[in-house]
PDB file of C-alpha atoms in Angstrom:
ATOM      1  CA  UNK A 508       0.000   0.000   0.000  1.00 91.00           C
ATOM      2  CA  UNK A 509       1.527   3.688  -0.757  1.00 94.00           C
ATOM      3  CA  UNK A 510       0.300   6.794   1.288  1.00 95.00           C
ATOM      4  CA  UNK A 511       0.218  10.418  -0.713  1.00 97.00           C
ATOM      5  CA  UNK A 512       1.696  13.090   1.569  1.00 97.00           C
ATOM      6  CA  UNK A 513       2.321  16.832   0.312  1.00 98.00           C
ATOM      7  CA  UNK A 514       4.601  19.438   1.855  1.00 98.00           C
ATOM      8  CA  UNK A 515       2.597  22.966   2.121  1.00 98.00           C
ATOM      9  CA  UNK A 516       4.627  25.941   3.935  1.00 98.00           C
ATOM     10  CA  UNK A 517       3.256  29.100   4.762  1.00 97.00           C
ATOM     11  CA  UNK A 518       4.151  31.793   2.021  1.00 96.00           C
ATOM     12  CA  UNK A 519       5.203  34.755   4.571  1.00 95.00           C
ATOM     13  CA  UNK A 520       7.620  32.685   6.062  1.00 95.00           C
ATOM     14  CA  UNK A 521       8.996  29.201   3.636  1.00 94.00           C
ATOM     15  CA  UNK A 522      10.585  28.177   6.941  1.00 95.00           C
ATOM     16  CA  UNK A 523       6.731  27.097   8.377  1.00 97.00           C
ATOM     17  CA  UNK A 524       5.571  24.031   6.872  1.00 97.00           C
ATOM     18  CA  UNK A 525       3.138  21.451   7.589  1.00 97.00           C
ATOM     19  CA  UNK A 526       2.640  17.802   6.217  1.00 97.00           C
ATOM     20  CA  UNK A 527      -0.533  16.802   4.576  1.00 97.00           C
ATOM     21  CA  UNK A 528      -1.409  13.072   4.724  1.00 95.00           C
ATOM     22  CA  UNK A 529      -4.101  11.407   2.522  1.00 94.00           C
ATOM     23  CA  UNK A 530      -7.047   9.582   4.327  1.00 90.00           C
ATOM     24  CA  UNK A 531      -6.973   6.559   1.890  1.00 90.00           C
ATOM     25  CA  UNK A 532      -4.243   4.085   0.555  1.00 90.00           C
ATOM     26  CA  UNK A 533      -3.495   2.978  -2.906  1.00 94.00           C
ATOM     27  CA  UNK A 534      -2.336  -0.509  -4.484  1.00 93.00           C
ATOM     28  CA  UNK A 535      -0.185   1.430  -7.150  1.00 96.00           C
ATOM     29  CA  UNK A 536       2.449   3.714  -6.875  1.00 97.00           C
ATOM     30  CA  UNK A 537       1.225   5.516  -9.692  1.00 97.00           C
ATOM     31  CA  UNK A 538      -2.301   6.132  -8.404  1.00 97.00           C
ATOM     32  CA  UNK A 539      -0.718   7.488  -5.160  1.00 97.00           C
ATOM     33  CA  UNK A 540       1.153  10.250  -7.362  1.00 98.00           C
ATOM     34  CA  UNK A 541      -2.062  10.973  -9.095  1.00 97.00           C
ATOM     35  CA  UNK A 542      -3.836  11.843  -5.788  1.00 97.00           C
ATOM     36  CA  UNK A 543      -0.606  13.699  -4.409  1.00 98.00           C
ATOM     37  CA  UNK A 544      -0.787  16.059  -7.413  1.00 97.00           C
ATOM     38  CA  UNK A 545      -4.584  16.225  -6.780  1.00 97.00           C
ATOM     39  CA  UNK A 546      -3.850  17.143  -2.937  1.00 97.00           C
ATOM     40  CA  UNK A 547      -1.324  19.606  -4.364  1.00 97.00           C
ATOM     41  CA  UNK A 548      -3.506  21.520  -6.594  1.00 96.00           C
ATOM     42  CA  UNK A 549      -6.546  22.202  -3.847  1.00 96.00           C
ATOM     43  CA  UNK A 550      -3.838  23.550  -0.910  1.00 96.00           C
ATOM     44  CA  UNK A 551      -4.057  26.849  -2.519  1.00 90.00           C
ATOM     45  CA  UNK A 552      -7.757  25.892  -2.182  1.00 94.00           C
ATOM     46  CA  UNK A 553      -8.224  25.415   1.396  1.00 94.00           C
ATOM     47  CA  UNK A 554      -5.094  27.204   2.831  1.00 95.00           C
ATOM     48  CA  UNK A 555      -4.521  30.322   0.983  1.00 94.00           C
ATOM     49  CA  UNK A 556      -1.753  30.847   2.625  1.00 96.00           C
ATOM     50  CA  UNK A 557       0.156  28.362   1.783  1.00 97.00           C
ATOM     51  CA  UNK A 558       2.087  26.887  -1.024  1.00 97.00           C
ATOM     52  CA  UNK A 559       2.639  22.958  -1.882  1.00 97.00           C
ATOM     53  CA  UNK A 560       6.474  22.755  -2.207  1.00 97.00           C
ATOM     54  CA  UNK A 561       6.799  18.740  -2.576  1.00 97.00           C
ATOM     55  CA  UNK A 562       5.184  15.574  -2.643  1.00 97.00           C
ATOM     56  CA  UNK A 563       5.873  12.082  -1.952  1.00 97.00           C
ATOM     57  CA  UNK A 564       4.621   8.631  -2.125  1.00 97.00           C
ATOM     58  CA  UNK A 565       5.396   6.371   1.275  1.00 94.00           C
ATOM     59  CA  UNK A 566       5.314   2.485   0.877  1.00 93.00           C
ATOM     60  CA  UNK A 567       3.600   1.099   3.863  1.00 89.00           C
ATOM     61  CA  UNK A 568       4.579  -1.845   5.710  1.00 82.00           C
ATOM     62  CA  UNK A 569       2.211  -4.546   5.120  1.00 79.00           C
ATOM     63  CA  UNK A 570      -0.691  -4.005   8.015  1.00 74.00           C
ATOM     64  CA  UNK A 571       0.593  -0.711   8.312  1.00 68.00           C
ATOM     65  CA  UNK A 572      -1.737   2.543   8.103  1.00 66.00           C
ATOM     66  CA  UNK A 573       0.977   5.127   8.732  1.00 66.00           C
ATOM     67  CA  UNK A 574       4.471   5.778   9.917  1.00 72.00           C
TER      68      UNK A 574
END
């Protein structure tokens, strides 16, 4: 299973960031990436004053949820 996670930091100061972790897991690696984009795209959305600055797809440990 692979976990989507973005990076969004507040604009006013880059230093500020917070880790966004999807609610769901994917089989594929590639779906995973397609949701992180997705995730990406709508920070601006929800927290205008942020800015995504990276993304990353985690392999879970089988039975895992998180890390």
């Amino acid at each position: 299973m692979w976990q989507a996670l973005v990076t969004a930091c507040f604009i006013a100061n880059m230093d500020q960031c917070v880790v966004l972790e999807a609610q769901q897991w994917f089989e594929t690696e590639a779906r995973c990436k397609a949701r992180a984009l997705e995730m990406a795209g709508d920070v601006n959305r929800y927290m205008k004053s942020h800015k995504p600055v990276r993304y990353k797809c985690r392999k879970l440990a089988g039975g895992m949820l998180t890390q």
